[in-house]
CSV table of C-alpha atoms and ligand atoms in Angstrom, one decimal:
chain,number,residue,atom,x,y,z
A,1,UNK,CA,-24.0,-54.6,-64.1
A,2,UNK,CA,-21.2,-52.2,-65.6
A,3,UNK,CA,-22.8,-49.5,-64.3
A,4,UNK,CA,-22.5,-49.7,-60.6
A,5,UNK,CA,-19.3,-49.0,-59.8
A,6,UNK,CA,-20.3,-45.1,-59.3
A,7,UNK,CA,-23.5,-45.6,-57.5
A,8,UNK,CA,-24.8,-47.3,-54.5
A,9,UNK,CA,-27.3,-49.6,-56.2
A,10,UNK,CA,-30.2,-50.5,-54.3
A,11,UNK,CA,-28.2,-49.5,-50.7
A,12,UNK,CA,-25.2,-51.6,-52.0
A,13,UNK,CA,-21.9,-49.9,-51.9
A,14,UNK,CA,-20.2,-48.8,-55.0
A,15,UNK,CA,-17.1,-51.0,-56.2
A,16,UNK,CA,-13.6,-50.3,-55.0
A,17,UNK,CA,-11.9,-49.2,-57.3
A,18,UNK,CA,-8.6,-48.2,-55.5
A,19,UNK,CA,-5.3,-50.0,-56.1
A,20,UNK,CA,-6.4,-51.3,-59.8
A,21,UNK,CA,-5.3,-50.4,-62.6
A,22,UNK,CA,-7.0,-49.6,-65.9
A,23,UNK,CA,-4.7,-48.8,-68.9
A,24,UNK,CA,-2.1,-46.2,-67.8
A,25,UNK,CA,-4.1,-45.4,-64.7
A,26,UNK,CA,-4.1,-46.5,-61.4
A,27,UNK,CA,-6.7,-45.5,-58.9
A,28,UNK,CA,-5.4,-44.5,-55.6
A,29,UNK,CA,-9.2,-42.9,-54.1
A,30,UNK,CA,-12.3,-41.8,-54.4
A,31,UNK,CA,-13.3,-38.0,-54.6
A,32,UNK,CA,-14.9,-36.9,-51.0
A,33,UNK,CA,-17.2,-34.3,-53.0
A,34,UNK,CA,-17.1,-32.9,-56.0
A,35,UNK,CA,-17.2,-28.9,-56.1
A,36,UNK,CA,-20.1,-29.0,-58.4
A,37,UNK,CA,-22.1,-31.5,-57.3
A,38,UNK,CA,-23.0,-35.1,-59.4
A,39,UNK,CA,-21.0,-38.0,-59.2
A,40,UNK,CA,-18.0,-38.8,-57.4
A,41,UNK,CA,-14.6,-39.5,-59.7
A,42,UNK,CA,-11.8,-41.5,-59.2
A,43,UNK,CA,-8.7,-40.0,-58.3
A,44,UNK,CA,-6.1,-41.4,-60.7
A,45,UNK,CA,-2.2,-41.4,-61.6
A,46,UNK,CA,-1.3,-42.2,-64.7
A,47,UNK,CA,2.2,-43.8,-65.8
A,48,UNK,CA,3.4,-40.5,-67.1
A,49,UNK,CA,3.1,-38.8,-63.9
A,50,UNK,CA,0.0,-36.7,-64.1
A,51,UNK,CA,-2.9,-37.0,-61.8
A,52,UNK,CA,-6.6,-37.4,-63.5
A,53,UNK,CA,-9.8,-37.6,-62.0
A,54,UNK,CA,-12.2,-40.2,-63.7
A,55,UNK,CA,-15.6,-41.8,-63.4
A,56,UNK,CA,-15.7,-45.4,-62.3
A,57,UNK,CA,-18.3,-46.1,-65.3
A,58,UNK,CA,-15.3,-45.1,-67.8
A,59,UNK,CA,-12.3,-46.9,-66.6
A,60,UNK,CA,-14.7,-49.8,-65.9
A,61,UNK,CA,-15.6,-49.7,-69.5
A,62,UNK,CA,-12.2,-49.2,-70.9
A,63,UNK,CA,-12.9,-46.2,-72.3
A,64,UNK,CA,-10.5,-44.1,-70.1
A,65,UNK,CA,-6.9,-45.9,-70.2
A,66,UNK,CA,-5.1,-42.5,-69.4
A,67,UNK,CA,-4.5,-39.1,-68.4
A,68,UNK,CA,-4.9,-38.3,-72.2
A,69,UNK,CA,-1.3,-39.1,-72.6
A,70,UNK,CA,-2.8,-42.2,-74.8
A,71,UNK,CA,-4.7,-40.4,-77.0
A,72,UNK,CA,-1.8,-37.4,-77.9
A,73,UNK,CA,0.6,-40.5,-78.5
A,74,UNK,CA,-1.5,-41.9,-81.1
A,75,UNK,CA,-2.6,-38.8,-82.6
A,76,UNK,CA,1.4,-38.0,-82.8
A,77,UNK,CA,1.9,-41.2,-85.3
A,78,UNK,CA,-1.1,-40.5,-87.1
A,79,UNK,CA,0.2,-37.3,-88.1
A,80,UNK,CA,3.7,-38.5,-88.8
A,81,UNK,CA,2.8,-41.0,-91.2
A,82,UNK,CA,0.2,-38.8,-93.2
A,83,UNK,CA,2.6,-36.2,-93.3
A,84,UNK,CA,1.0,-32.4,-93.7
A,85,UNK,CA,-1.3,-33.8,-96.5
A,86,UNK,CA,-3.9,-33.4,-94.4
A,87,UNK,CA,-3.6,-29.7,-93.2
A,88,UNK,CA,-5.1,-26.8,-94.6
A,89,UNK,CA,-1.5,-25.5,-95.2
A,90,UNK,CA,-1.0,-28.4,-97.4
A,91,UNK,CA,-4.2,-27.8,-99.4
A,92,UNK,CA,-3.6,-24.0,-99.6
A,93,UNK,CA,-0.2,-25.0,-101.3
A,94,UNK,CA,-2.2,-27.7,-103.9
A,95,UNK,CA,-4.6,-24.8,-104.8
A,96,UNK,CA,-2.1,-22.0,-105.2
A,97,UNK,CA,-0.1,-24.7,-107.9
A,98,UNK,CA,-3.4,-25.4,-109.5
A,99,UNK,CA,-4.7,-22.0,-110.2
A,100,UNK,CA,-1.2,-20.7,-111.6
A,101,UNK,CA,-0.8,-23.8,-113.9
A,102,UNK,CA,-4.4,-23.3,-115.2
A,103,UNK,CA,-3.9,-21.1,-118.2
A,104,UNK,CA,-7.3,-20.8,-118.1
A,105,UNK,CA,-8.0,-18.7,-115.3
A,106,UNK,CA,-7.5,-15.2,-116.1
A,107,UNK,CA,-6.4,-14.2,-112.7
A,108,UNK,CA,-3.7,-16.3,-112.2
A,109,UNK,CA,-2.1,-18.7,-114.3
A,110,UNK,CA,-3.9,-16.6,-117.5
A,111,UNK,CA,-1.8,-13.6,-116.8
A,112,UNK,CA,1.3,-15.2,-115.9
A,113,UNK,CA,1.4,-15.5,-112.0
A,114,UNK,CA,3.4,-18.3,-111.0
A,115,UNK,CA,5.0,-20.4,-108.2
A,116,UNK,CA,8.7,-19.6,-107.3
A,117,UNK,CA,10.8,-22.5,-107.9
A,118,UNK,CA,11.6,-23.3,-104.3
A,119,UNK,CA,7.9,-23.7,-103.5
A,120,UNK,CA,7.3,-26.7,-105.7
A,121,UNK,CA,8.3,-28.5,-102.8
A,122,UNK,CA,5.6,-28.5,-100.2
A,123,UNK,CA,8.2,-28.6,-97.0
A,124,UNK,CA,10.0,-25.5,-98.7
A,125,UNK,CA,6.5,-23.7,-99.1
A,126,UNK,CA,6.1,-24.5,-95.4
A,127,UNK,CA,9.1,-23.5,-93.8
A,128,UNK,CA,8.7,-19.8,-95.6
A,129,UNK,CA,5.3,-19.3,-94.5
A,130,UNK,CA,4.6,-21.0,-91.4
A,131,UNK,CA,1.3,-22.5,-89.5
A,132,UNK,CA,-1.9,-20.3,-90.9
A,133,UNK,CA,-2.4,-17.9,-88.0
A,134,UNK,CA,-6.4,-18.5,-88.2
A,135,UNK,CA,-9.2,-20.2,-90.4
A,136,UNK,CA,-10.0,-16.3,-91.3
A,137,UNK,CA,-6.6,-16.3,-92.7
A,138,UNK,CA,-5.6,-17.1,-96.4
A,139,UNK,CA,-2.5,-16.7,-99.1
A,140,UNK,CA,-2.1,-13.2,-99.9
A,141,UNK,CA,0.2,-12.0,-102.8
A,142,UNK,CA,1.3,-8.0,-101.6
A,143,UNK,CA,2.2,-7.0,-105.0
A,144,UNK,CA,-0.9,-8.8,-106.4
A,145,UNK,CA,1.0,-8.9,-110.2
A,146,UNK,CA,3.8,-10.2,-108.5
A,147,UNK,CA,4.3,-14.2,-108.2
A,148,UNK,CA,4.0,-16.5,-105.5
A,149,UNK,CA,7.6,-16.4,-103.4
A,150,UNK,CA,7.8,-15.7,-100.4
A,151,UNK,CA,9.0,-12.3,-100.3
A,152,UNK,CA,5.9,-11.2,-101.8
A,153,UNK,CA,3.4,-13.6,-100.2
A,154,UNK,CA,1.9,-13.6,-96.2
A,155,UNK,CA,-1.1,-14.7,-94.4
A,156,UNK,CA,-3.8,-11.9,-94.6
A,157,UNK,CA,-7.1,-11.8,-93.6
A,158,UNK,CA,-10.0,-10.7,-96.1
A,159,UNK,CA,-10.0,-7.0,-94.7
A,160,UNK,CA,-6.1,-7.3,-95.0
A,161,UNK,CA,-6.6,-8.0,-98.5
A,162,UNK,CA,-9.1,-5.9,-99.9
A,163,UNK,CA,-6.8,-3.0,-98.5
A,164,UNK,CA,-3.8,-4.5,-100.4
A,165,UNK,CA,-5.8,-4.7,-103.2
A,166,UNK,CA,-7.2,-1.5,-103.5
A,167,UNK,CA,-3.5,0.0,-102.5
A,168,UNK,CA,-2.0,-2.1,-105.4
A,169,UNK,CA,-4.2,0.8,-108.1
A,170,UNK,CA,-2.2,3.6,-108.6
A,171,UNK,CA,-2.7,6.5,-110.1
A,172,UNK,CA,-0.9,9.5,-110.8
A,173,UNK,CA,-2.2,13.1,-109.3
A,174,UNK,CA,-0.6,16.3,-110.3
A,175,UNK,CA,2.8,14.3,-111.0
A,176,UNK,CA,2.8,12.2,-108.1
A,177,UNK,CA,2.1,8.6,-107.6
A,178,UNK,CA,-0.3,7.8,-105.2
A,179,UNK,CA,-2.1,4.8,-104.2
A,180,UNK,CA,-5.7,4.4,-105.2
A,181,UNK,CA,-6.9,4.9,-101.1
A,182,UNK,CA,-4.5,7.4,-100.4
A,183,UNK,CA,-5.8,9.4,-103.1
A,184,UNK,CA,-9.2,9.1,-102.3
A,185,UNK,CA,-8.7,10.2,-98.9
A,186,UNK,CA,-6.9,13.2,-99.7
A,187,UNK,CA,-9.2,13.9,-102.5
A,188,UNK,CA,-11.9,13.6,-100.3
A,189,UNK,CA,-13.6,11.2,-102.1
A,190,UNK,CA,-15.8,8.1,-101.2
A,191,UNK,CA,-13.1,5.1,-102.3
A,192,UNK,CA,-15.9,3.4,-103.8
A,193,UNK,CA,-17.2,6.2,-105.4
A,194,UNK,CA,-13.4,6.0,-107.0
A,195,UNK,CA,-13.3,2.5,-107.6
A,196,UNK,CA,-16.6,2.7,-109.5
A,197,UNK,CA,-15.7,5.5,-111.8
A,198,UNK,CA,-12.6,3.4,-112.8
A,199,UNK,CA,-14.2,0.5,-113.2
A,200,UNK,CA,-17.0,2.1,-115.6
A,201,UNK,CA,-13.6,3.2,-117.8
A,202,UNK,CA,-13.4,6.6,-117.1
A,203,UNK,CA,-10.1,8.2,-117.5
A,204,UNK,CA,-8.0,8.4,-114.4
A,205,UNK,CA,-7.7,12.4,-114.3
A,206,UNK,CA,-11.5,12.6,-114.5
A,207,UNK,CA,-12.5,9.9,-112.0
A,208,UNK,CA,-10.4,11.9,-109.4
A,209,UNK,CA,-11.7,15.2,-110.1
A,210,UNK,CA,-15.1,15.1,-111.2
A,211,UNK,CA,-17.1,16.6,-108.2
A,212,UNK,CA,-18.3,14.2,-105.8
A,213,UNK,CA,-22.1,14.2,-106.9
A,214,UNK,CA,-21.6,13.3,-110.8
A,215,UNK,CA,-23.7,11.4,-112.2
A,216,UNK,CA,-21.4,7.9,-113.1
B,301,LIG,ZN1,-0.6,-39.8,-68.9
């Protein structure tokens, strides 16, 4: 019976656990009470020093061998030996070589955006950029005709870069340059009122200053 080393079966005492050793782990007591109620761990050091409480039912059935020290160890060769082919960093560098080598694709390697030298190396690519921040986080050129290097790439959110985007459309407004929002705001126009009439072809000048309400 594996199981009744964390109850008192049928009056029976539970098993001793203290002074054996499972794994890394050796028990030195039982818990007096647990704050939350339920079953009653094991109080446990493990060979690296760090205490762990554990249910007899685990270490009996070899599934506990450690404070968790086991598991990090093993997790740290795994990673070693694959490398970084299996992070997302890895496959955000694969897809950024693959659109920009695809002649076909009319954003990227249609127009002429390409990879910096440096960054056909993978490690290079890493060392410029870094860990992504967050899952919501993705490549983002800043000049968005400019190539992928790292002086003109950084992680950006979405928001980040549909406000990079829009600020990469300039026009020019009674001799000065200004950015597409930047523009708009002054202007006092909706920006995707703006973006609309721009898109539909109409001539910069116009699309600024035709009053708000005009029909597109
Ligand atoms: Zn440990």
């Amino acid at each position: 019976m594996a199981f009744k080393s964390d109850f008192a079966i049928l009056g029976r005492p539970a098993t001793d656990l203290r002074g054996k050793t499972f794994g890394r782990l050796l028990v030195k007591e039982k818990e007096k009470a647990r704050p939350e109620g339920g079953n009653l761990k094991w109080i446990c050091v493990c060979s690296c020093g760090t205490e762990s409480r554990v249910y007899g039912h685990s270490l009996m059935g070899g599934r506990t061998q450690s404070c968790g020290c086991l598991h990090r160890e093993k997790m740290k060769t795994q990673f070693r030996t694959h490398g970084k082919r299996q992070t997302v960093e890895y496959t955000v560098w694969s897809n950024m070589r693959s659109r920009c080598n695809d002649p076909n694709l009319a954003d990227y390697g249609g127009r002429g955006i390409s990879v910096c030298e440096r960054w056909s190396n993978f490690n290079a690519f890493y060392e410029d950029m870094g860990p992504r921040p967050s899952p919501k986080h993705s490549i983002d050129r800043i000049n968005n005709d400019g190539n992928y290097e790292p002086s003109n790439c950084r992680w950006a959110t979405l928001t980040q870069q549909k406000r990079n985007m829009r600020r990469n459309v300039v026009a020019t407004i009674n001799g000065e340059r200004l950015h597409l929002m930047d523009a708009a705001s002054r202007l006092g126009l909706c920006h995707s009122t703006l973006t609309l009439r721009i898109k539909r072809g109409w001539p910069i000048e116009r699309a600024f200053t035709a009053p708000k309400h005009t029909r597109i």
